[in-house]
Structure formats: C-alpha cells, structure tokens
Short mmCIF file of C-alpha atoms in Angstrom, two decimals:
data_model
loop_
_atom_site.label_atom_id
_atom_site.label_comp_id
_atom_site.label_asym_id
_atom_site.label_seq_id
_atom_site.Cartn_x
_atom_site.Cartn_y
_atom_site.Cartn_z
CA MET N 1 -140.68 -92.94 -97.22
CA ILE N 2 -141.09 -91.06 -93.93
CA ALA N 3 -140.19 -94.23 -92.01
CA ILE N 4 -136.97 -94.59 -94.04
CA ILE N 5 -136.02 -90.97 -93.37
CA LYS N 6 -136.67 -91.38 -89.64
CA GLU N 7 -134.58 -94.56 -89.56
CA HIS N 8 -131.77 -92.80 -91.43
CA LEU N 9 -131.82 -89.86 -88.99
CA LEU N 10 -131.86 -92.23 -86.02
CA THR N 11 -128.88 -94.15 -87.43
CA ASN N 12 -126.95 -90.91 -87.96
CA LYS N 13 -127.77 -89.83 -84.40
CA LYS N 14 -126.44 -93.14 -83.01
CA LYS N 15 -123.25 -92.80 -85.07
CA LYS N 16 -122.69 -89.25 -83.80
CA GLU N 17 -123.33 -90.36 -80.22
CA LEU N 18 -120.87 -93.22 -80.55
CA ILE N 19 -118.22 -90.92 -82.04
CA CYS N 20 -118.74 -88.42 -79.20
CA ILE N 21 -118.52 -91.17 -76.58
CA SER N 22 -115.36 -92.59 -78.20
CA MET N 23 -113.67 -89.20 -78.39
CA GLY N 24 -114.69 -88.41 -74.81
CA ILE N 25 -113.15 -91.65 -73.51
CA ILE N 26 -109.94 -91.11 -75.49
CA LEU N 27 -109.68 -87.50 -74.29
CA PHE N 28 -110.23 -88.40 -70.64
CA LEU N 29 -107.78 -91.34 -70.70
CA SER N 30 -105.19 -89.16 -72.46
CA LEU N 31 -105.58 -86.49 -69.77
CA ILE N 32 -105.16 -89.02 -66.95
CA LEU N 33 -102.11 -90.55 -68.63
CA LEU N 34 -100.61 -87.11 -69.28
CA ILE N 35 -101.00 -86.07 -65.63
CA GLY N 36 -99.91 -89.45 -64.31
CA LEU N 37 -96.81 -89.88 -66.45
CA ASN N 38 -95.60 -86.33 -65.81
CA TYR N 39 -96.41 -85.82 -62.14
CA ILE N 40 -96.72 -89.22 -60.41
CA PRO N 41 -93.60 -91.34 -59.88
CA GLY N 42 -94.14 -94.97 -60.88
CA PHE N 43 -97.28 -94.26 -62.92
CA ALA N 44 -98.00 -96.97 -65.52
CA LYS N 45 -95.20 -99.10 -64.12
CA VAL N 46 -95.05 -102.58 -62.58
CA LEU N 47 -95.49 -102.33 -58.82
CA VAL N 48 -95.05 -104.96 -56.14
CA TYR N 49 -97.90 -107.25 -55.06
CA ASP N 50 -100.38 -108.43 -57.74
CA SER N 51 -98.94 -106.67 -60.77
CA PHE N 52 -95.42 -107.98 -60.19
CA ILE N 53 -96.76 -111.55 -60.20
CA TYR N 54 -98.73 -110.93 -63.38
CA TYR N 55 -95.67 -109.38 -65.00
CA GLN N 56 -93.59 -112.45 -64.14
CA MET N 57 -96.35 -114.63 -65.62
CA SER N 58 -96.19 -112.61 -68.86
CA LEU N 59 -92.56 -113.68 -69.20
CA ASN N 60 -93.57 -117.32 -68.79
CA PRO N 61 -97.40 -117.66 -68.79
CA PHE N 62 -97.46 -121.27 -67.59
CA ILE N 63 -95.16 -120.82 -64.63
CA THR N 64 -96.73 -121.87 -61.33
CA THR N 65 -96.93 -119.02 -58.87
CA GLU N 66 -99.00 -117.83 -55.91
CA ALA N 67 -102.77 -118.46 -55.80
CA PRO N 68 -105.11 -117.10 -56.98
CA TYR N 69 -102.94 -115.16 -59.45
CA THR N 70 -101.52 -118.30 -61.03
CA TYR N 71 -104.97 -119.24 -62.42
CA ARG N 72 -105.52 -115.85 -64.08
CA ILE N 73 -103.56 -116.65 -67.18
CA LEU N 74 -105.32 -114.83 -70.04
CA THR N 75 -103.96 -111.28 -69.67
CA PRO N 76 -100.34 -112.44 -69.11
CA LEU N 77 -100.68 -114.86 -72.05
CA ILE N 78 -101.94 -112.14 -74.41
CA VAL N 79 -99.09 -109.85 -73.33
CA TYR N 80 -96.64 -112.73 -73.86
CA LEU N 81 -97.95 -113.22 -77.42
CA LEU N 82 -97.92 -109.54 -78.39
CA PRO N 83 -94.89 -108.46 -80.46
CA PHE N 84 -93.88 -105.77 -77.95
CA GLU N 85 -91.97 -105.47 -74.72
CA ASN N 86 -94.05 -106.86 -71.88
CA ILE N 87 -94.68 -103.53 -70.18
CA VAL N 88 -95.79 -102.04 -73.51
CA GLY N 89 -98.07 -105.05 -74.01
CA PHE N 90 -99.73 -104.46 -70.64
CA TYR N 91 -100.11 -100.79 -71.47
CA LEU N 92 -101.76 -101.49 -74.85
CA LEU N 93 -104.01 -104.28 -73.58
CA ASN N 94 -105.23 -102.47 -70.46
CA THR N 95 -105.86 -99.06 -72.04
CA SER N 96 -107.68 -100.63 -75.00
CA SER N 97 -109.72 -102.76 -72.55
CA ILE N 98 -110.90 -99.61 -70.76
CA PHE N 99 -111.77 -97.99 -74.08
CA PHE N 100 -113.83 -100.94 -75.34
CA THR N 101 -115.47 -101.41 -71.94
CA GLY N 102 -116.59 -97.78 -72.09
CA ILE N 103 -118.01 -98.30 -75.59
CA LEU N 104 -119.83 -101.49 -74.55
CA PHE N 105 -121.10 -99.76 -71.41
CA TYR N 106 -122.62 -97.14 -73.74
CA HIS N 107 -124.49 -99.89 -75.65
CA TYR N 108 -125.52 -101.55 -72.37
CA LEU N 109 -127.01 -98.31 -70.98
CA LYS N 110 -128.75 -97.67 -74.29
CA LYS N 111 -130.31 -101.14 -74.11
CA LEU N 112 -131.55 -100.23 -70.63
CA ASN N 113 -133.37 -97.27 -72.26
CA PHE N 114 -131.46 -94.41 -70.68
CA SER N 115 -131.38 -91.07 -72.51
CA SER N 116 -128.32 -89.89 -74.42
CA TYR N 117 -127.34 -87.46 -71.66
CA LEU N 118 -127.60 -90.08 -68.91
CA ILE N 119 -125.67 -92.61 -71.02
CA PHE N 120 -122.86 -90.09 -71.49
CA LEU N 121 -122.92 -89.38 -67.76
CA GLY N 122 -122.82 -93.10 -66.93
CA VAL N 123 -119.80 -93.69 -69.17
CA LEU N 124 -118.07 -90.71 -67.53
CA PHE N 125 -118.73 -92.18 -64.09
CA PHE N 126 -117.14 -95.44 -65.25
CA ILE N 127 -113.94 -94.08 -66.76
CA ALA N 128 -113.44 -91.59 -63.90
CA ALA N 129 -113.83 -94.23 -61.17
CA PRO N 130 -110.80 -94.57 -58.83
CA THR N 131 -110.51 -98.29 -59.69
CA VAL N 132 -110.18 -97.57 -63.41
CA ILE N 133 -107.62 -94.83 -62.84
CA TYR N 134 -105.71 -97.05 -60.43
CA SER N 135 -105.57 -99.78 -63.09
CA LEU N 136 -103.69 -97.31 -65.30
CA TYR N 137 -101.32 -96.48 -62.48
CA ASP N 138 -100.66 -100.15 -61.63
CA ILE N 139 -100.56 -101.11 -65.29
CA ALA N 140 -99.79 -104.84 -65.07
CA LEU N 141 -103.08 -105.85 -63.45
CA VAL N 142 -105.68 -108.12 -65.07
CA ASP N 143 -108.68 -106.07 -63.88
CA ASN N 144 -109.36 -104.12 -67.07
CA LEU N 145 -109.90 -107.15 -69.26
CA SER N 146 -112.18 -108.55 -66.56
CA PHE N 147 -114.24 -105.32 -66.62
CA LEU N 148 -114.67 -105.90 -70.35
CA PHE N 149 -115.81 -109.50 -69.86
CA ILE N 150 -118.21 -108.50 -67.08
CA ILE N 151 -120.00 -105.87 -69.18
CA LEU N 152 -120.15 -108.34 -72.08
CA GLY N 153 -121.66 -110.92 -69.71
CA PHE N 154 -124.33 -108.48 -68.48
CA TYR N 155 -125.06 -107.34 -72.04
CA PHE N 156 -125.50 -110.89 -73.37
CA ILE N 157 -127.74 -111.81 -70.41
CA LEU N 158 -129.83 -108.70 -71.12
CA THR N 159 -130.10 -109.47 -74.85
CA GLU N 160 -130.58 -113.21 -74.16
CA LYS N 161 -127.65 -114.31 -76.33
CA ASP N 162 -126.89 -117.41 -74.27
CA TRP N 163 -124.16 -118.94 -76.44
CA LEU N 164 -122.23 -115.68 -76.63
CA TYR N 165 -122.59 -115.43 -72.86
CA LEU N 166 -121.12 -118.94 -72.53
CA ILE N 167 -118.10 -117.96 -74.65
CA ILE N 168 -117.54 -114.87 -72.51
CA LEU N 169 -117.76 -116.97 -69.35
CA ILE N 170 -115.12 -119.41 -70.59
CA LEU N 171 -112.77 -116.62 -71.66
CA GLY N 172 -113.51 -114.63 -68.52
CA ILE N 173 -112.69 -117.53 -66.19
CA LEU N 174 -109.24 -117.68 -67.80
CA ASN N 175 -108.65 -114.08 -66.77
CA LYS N 176 -110.29 -113.75 -63.34
CA GLU N 177 -112.87 -115.79 -61.45
CA THR N 178 -115.10 -112.75 -60.75
CA ILE N 179 -117.03 -113.44 -63.97
CA LEU N 180 -118.66 -116.36 -62.10
CA TYR N 181 -120.80 -113.85 -60.18
CA THR N 182 -122.85 -113.34 -63.33
CA ILE N 183 -124.08 -116.97 -63.38
CA PRO N 184 -126.53 -116.59 -60.43
CA PHE N 185 -127.82 -113.46 -62.14
CA PHE N 186 -128.28 -115.41 -65.39
CA PHE N 187 -130.44 -117.90 -63.47
CA ILE N 188 -132.47 -115.23 -61.65
CA TYR N 189 -133.14 -113.29 -64.85
CA LYS N 190 -134.20 -116.45 -66.73
CA ILE N 191 -136.82 -117.20 -64.07
CA GLU N 192 -138.33 -113.76 -64.69
CA TYR N 193 -139.31 -114.62 -68.26
CA GLN N 194 -139.26 -118.44 -68.30
CA ASN N 195 -140.31 -121.11 -65.86
CA LEU N 196 -138.06 -122.60 -63.18
CA LYS N 197 -137.44 -125.81 -65.14
CA ILE N 198 -136.11 -123.98 -68.20
CA ALA N 199 -134.04 -121.60 -66.05
CA VAL N 200 -132.41 -124.51 -64.22
CA LYS N 201 -131.76 -126.36 -67.49
CA LYS N 202 -130.15 -123.36 -69.22
CA THR N 203 -128.07 -122.45 -66.17
CA PHE N 204 -126.88 -126.06 -65.91
CA MET N 205 -125.91 -126.10 -69.60
CA ILE N 206 -124.02 -122.84 -69.19
CA SER N 207 -122.31 -123.78 -65.92
CA ILE N 208 -120.95 -127.25 -66.78
CA PRO N 209 -118.44 -126.14 -69.49
CA VAL N 210 -117.32 -123.21 -67.32
CA LEU N 211 -116.89 -125.43 -64.28
CA LEU N 212 -114.84 -127.88 -66.36
CA VAL N 213 -112.51 -125.10 -67.53
CA PHE N 214 -112.27 -123.82 -63.95
CA LEU N 215 -111.26 -127.29 -62.65
CA ILE N 216 -108.97 -128.16 -65.56
CA ILE N 217 -106.90 -125.00 -65.02
CA ARG N 218 -106.53 -125.85 -61.35
CA TYR N 219 -105.73 -129.49 -62.12
CA ILE N 220 -102.97 -128.51 -64.56
CA ILE N 221 -101.47 -125.79 -62.36
CA GLY N 222 -102.30 -127.39 -59.04
CA PHE N 223 -105.04 -126.95 -56.43
CA THR N 224 -104.48 -124.65 -53.43
CA ASP N 225 -106.33 -123.87 -50.21
CA TYR N 226 -106.76 -120.18 -51.10
CA PHE N 227 -110.54 -120.25 -50.64
CA SER N 228 -110.40 -121.41 -47.02
CA ILE N 229 -111.34 -120.39 -43.50
CA GLU N 230 -107.69 -119.54 -42.85
CA THR N 231 -107.65 -117.11 -45.78
CA ILE N 232 -110.83 -115.43 -44.54
CA LYS N 233 -109.45 -115.07 -41.01
CA MET N 234 -106.20 -113.62 -42.36
CA MET N 235 -108.03 -111.11 -44.60
CA LEU N 236 -110.39 -109.97 -41.85
CA TRP N 237 -107.46 -109.42 -39.47
CA ASP N 238 -105.62 -107.52 -42.21
CA HIS N 239 -108.65 -105.30 -42.90
CA ALA N 240 -109.16 -104.61 -39.20
CA ASN N 241 -105.52 -103.55 -38.78
CA SER N 242 -105.71 -101.34 -41.87
CA PHE N 243 -108.66 -99.46 -40.39
CA ASN N 244 -106.88 -99.23 -37.01
CA LEU N 245 -109.77 -100.91 -35.21
CA PHE N 246 -107.46 -102.08 -32.44
CA GLN N 247 -106.06 -98.66 -31.61
CA LYS N 248 -107.15 -96.68 -28.55
CA VAL N 249 -108.78 -94.10 -30.82
CA PRO N 250 -110.16 -96.08 -33.79
CA TYR N 251 -110.84 -94.19 -37.01
CA LEU N 252 -111.66 -95.02 -40.59
CA SER N 253 -108.71 -94.14 -42.77
CA LEU N 254 -110.09 -92.31 -45.80
CA TYR N 255 -106.98 -92.84 -47.88
CA THR N 256 -106.44 -96.56 -47.54
CA PHE N 257 -107.03 -98.72 -50.61
CA LYS N 258 -109.10 -100.99 -48.38
CA ASN N 259 -111.71 -98.28 -48.03
CA PRO N 260 -114.88 -99.56 -49.80
CA TYR N 261 -116.01 -95.97 -50.35
CA LEU N 262 -113.31 -95.57 -53.01
CA ALA N 263 -115.10 -97.99 -55.34
CA PHE N 264 -117.88 -95.54 -56.26
CA GLY N 265 -117.45 -92.49 -54.03
CA THR N 266 -120.59 -90.38 -53.62
CA LEU N 267 -122.32 -92.64 -56.14
CA TRP N 268 -122.85 -95.08 -53.23
CA PHE N 269 -125.29 -92.55 -51.69
CA ILE N 270 -126.87 -91.65 -55.03
CA PHE N 271 -127.28 -95.36 -55.81
CA ALA N 272 -129.04 -95.94 -52.47
CA TYR N 273 -131.39 -93.03 -53.16
CA GLY N 274 -132.13 -94.29 -56.68
CA LEU N 275 -133.11 -97.80 -55.54
CA LYS N 276 -136.80 -96.95 -55.08
CA TYR N 277 -137.03 -95.42 -58.56
CA ILE N 278 -135.74 -98.40 -60.59
CA GLU N 279 -137.98 -98.95 -63.61
CA ASN N 280 -136.09 -101.74 -65.34
CA LYS N 281 -136.72 -105.36 -64.28
CA PHE N 282 -133.22 -106.37 -65.36
CA LEU N 283 -131.65 -103.91 -62.92
CA LYS N 284 -134.07 -104.91 -60.16
CA LYS N 285 -133.04 -108.56 -60.52
CA SER N 286 -129.35 -107.64 -60.62
CA LEU N 287 -129.57 -106.43 -57.01
CA TYR N 288 -129.79 -110.06 -55.83
CA ILE N 289 -126.12 -110.69 -56.67
CA LEU N 290 -124.75 -107.65 -54.81
CA PRO N 291 -124.37 -109.63 -51.54
CA LEU N 292 -122.23 -112.18 -53.42
CA ILE N 293 -120.02 -109.39 -54.74
CA PHE N 294 -119.67 -107.91 -51.25
CA LEU N 295 -118.57 -111.31 -49.91
CA GLN N 296 -115.32 -110.92 -51.89
CA ILE N 297 -114.13 -108.72 -49.04
CA LEU N 298 -113.54 -111.93 -47.08
CA ILE N 299 -110.77 -113.11 -49.44
CA SER N 300 -109.49 -109.89 -51.04
CA THR N 301 -106.91 -107.29 -50.07
CA ASP N 302 -107.88 -104.14 -52.02
CA ILE N 303 -111.57 -103.87 -51.19
CA PHE N 304 -112.37 -101.00 -53.54
CA ARG N 305 -111.09 -102.94 -56.55
CA VAL N 306 -113.16 -106.08 -55.99
CA LEU N 307 -116.34 -104.13 -55.24
CA PHE N 308 -116.04 -102.23 -58.51
CA ILE N 309 -117.11 -105.26 -60.55
CA ALA N 310 -120.64 -104.20 -59.50
CA TYR N 311 -120.39 -101.18 -61.82
CA PRO N 312 -123.01 -102.55 -64.31
CA ILE N 313 -125.45 -102.43 -61.37
CA ILE N 314 -124.38 -99.44 -59.24
CA ILE N 315 -123.85 -96.87 -62.01
CA PRO N 316 -127.11 -97.47 -63.97
CA ILE N 317 -129.22 -97.39 -60.79
CA SER N 318 -127.44 -94.18 -59.74
CA LEU N 319 -128.53 -92.61 -63.03
CA TYR N 320 -132.18 -92.83 -61.98
CA PHE N 321 -131.52 -90.07 -59.48
CA PHE N 322 -130.65 -87.71 -62.34
CA LYS N 323 -134.14 -88.22 -63.77
CA LEU N 324 -135.73 -86.72 -60.66
CA ASP N 325 -136.64 -83.09 -59.93
CA ASN N 326 -136.06 -83.21 -56.17
CA LEU N 327 -133.93 -80.11 -55.67
CA LYS N 328 -133.69 -80.74 -51.93
CA ALA N 329 -132.05 -84.14 -52.53
CA VAL N 330 -129.78 -82.64 -55.21
CA SER N 331 -128.69 -79.91 -52.78
CA ILE N 332 -127.93 -82.48 -50.07
CA PHE N 333 -125.78 -84.50 -52.46
CA ILE N 334 -123.95 -81.35 -53.57
CA ILE N 335 -123.05 -80.69 -49.91
CA ILE N 336 -121.94 -84.33 -49.45
CA THR N 337 -119.83 -84.27 -52.63
CA LEU N 338 -118.24 -80.93 -51.72
CA THR N 339 -117.42 -82.26 -48.26
CA ILE N 340 -115.79 -85.36 -49.77
CA ILE N 341 -113.80 -83.28 -52.29
CA ILE N 342 -112.51 -80.95 -49.57
CA THR N 343 -111.67 -83.88 -47.27
CA TYR N 344 -109.81 -85.75 -50.02
CA ALA N 345 -108.02 -82.57 -51.10
CA LEU N 346 -106.80 -82.06 -47.53
CA LEU N 347 -105.51 -85.65 -47.46
CA ILE N 348 -103.45 -85.26 -50.65
CA PRO N 349 -100.40 -83.90 -48.75
CA ILE N 350 -100.60 -86.98 -46.49
CA ASN N 351 -100.96 -89.60 -49.20
CA GLY N 352 -99.52 -87.85 -52.25
CA PHE N 353 -100.70 -86.63 -55.64
CA LEU N 354 -101.71 -90.16 -56.65
CA PHE N 355 -104.48 -90.16 -54.06
CA GLY N 356 -105.93 -86.96 -55.52
CA LEU N 357 -105.76 -88.34 -59.05
CA LEU N 358 -107.62 -91.47 -57.96
CA THR N 359 -110.38 -89.86 -55.93
CA LEU N 360 -111.07 -86.36 -57.21
CA PRO N 361 -112.03 -86.86 -60.90
CA LEU N 362 -115.18 -88.89 -60.13
CA GLU N 363 -116.23 -86.59 -57.29
CA ILE N 364 -115.73 -83.49 -59.46
CA ILE N 365 -117.77 -85.02 -62.30
CA ILE N 366 -120.55 -85.93 -59.83
CA LEU N 367 -120.49 -82.37 -58.44
CA ILE N 368 -120.68 -80.79 -61.89
CA SER N 369 -123.55 -83.08 -62.93
CA LEU N 370 -125.47 -82.16 -59.75
CA ILE N 371 -124.91 -78.44 -60.35
CA ILE N 372 -126.13 -78.86 -63.95
CA LYS N 373 -129.22 -80.56 -62.54
CA ILE N 374 -129.89 -77.53 -60.32
CA LEU N 375 -129.29 -75.06 -63.16
CA GLN N 376 -131.47 -77.06 -65.54
CA LYS N 377 -134.34 -76.89 -63.07
CA LYS N 378 -133.85 -73.19 -62.35
CA LEU N 379 -133.42 -72.08 -65.96
CA PHE N 380 -136.15 -74.20 -67.53
CA LYS N 381 -139.60 -74.56 -66.06
CA ASN N 382 -140.23 -77.66 -68.15
CA LYS N 383 -138.00 -80.73 -68.20
CA VAL N 384 -135.32 -80.87 -70.83
CA PRO N 385 -135.97 -84.10 -72.82
CA CYS N 386 -132.37 -85.30 -72.84
CA TYR N 387 -132.29 -85.40 -69.05
CA THR N 388 -135.20 -87.77 -68.63
#
C-alpha cells in the first residue's frame, strides 16, 4: 500500500514538473516572439542565404538547388504539405520543434539523473541559447527540426532503443546530415557495455540503411563536390576575413555570427570547469565526438549554429558545476558573465537590437543562476536537496 502511494506521488510530481517545464518554454518563446515581432525589423521572416533557399524548396520540394541545401528536403517538404501559407508553415513547424525539443531535453536530463532544479535550468539554457533565438528570427531554417532529431538520437542511444534510433537517423538524414555525428557515439557507447564484435555488428546494421538513404538522395538530386578541399579552403579564408586576421590590427569581432562563443556563451567556461566532475558514463563517452562536431567549421559559414548541435553534451556537463559548493569559482564566473553582458550591451548600438536579443537572454539566465547559487550557500548552511 505504501509503495502504491509513493508511486502515485512520484507520478504526480513528474506530471507537475512536465507542466511547469511546458509552461516555462511557452512563456519564454512567447516573450521572445513578442519582443522580436514588435522591435526587430525582419523578425520571423525569410532572409537571404540559407533560409531563402529552403523557402524556395518549400514551394517545390524536389527542385534541384545549391548543395548542401538541396539534400535537406524534410522541413521544406513538411511545410509544402501543410495547409497553410509557406511562411506560416515554417513558423508553426519551427516553433513546435523548439517546444518538443525542450520537452524531450527534459526527459533526457531526467534520464541522466539530474535533479528537478538542474533539469529546469538545463532546459532554460537550451531555449535561451543564441542559436535557438536566431532560428526564430531567421524562421525558414531547417535547424530546429534537426535539434529535435539530435536529442531523440541521444535519448534512444541512452535508453538502448536501437530500432527507434535507426528510424530517427533515417528521418534526420532527410533534414540535415548533422545527425550522422551520433553514429560514432552509438558505436563508442555500445563498446562500454558490450564487446567490440557486438558493437561493430550493431553499428554496421544501423549505418547501412542510413548510408543507402544518404546516397539515394544524392543520386536522385545529383552529386556535388561540396565536401571537398576547395570548400574547406574557401571557408577558412572566409572565416579569417570575418575575424579580420589580415588587418594591421587584428581583433576578434564579438558580434559576428562566425564567433564560436555565441553557441553557448559563458557555458563554454562552465562546461570546461565541469569536465572533471562528470559522474555519468554516457556523458563521458559523448566527449569523444566533440572533435567531429568542431570539424564542421571547415565547411560551414555560421560557426555558432553548427557548434550548437553539441548541446546534448555541453549543457548537461555544464550542469555539474551547479552541484558544487566552490564559491570562489562561482564568483569568478559571475565576474566573467557580467563582463560579457556589459561588453555585449555596449555592442548593441553597433550591431542593433537583434544582437542583444540573441546574446543577452542566456547570459542573464546564467548570471541569475550563479547569484542564486551564492545566495543558497550563504542563506543555508546545509545543501538544498533540489540543487544537488
């Protein structure tokens, strides 16, 4: 009888948590949309570059266009099939993708055994990230659906649901090739609990159907030389020029979209500090694929966007810092975050209100969480259970 009551209370607690998380995501997204639509020209509109190509594909999903965009057919196809105007279809698909990614990220963090407070904090870090906010500004991108597939991929690897993972891979490859970065992780994690022979066999069985879909799409649409030495040379030259490395007085432009710092802001530092405190084997193994994710810089234009697919690794590991009682480290990060906030705020007149909307929400949330950490330590001699 007691066990039944405990289970009932636990179920009610989970339901309340999920409702709170859902309402928090909706409230935050509504606030960003309200500010963006009222104060930022072009917000939630089709811009030039990537989104314009995806928008054109939504008018005719099977039209051949520029690589690699022409292979990323799923989001434009869904928008094409929706009974709305194309721009409305992008709006509905991308906002709902962020919402469901946030909900799945909640379940993912819970599976990694984080406390309710840290899970809520992790979801906040996700939805407040500059990349997520930018995807609402440049509404016709395919990134949001890819974020959803990536968290599903990580979750199914963690829960060892191999066939569901295979389905997600096949769907994900139709939207953006970044889902392929989860396959090496699948192999590495399998070795941890099974022998090499089984890991190789299962990875082979997973990879073959995905590889076939990958090649069939390119055969139908046409192969290109996008992944080439020439592309890498062009991207590196472009990045170097963006950072003004060839000027007499070189400096790192803090407001360029090629700035890798924009992907996670101060969380980069907190993540680095939290590395030595990782308790979960799954997260430890996930670190092996970070170099592969970083290699995307060689073929990508907006660096901060491609690096953000590491969010199922960077954000959870960052949360370990918030389990610690090192007030000196917390104080240092408060100073760093304040410095970044002030610097970004000063750059807003240079780069416009959009820049502030992209960069400041995450930094402000990080600052508030660090201050809460200080206050929690000062006000309570013992640890508060929900923080650990």
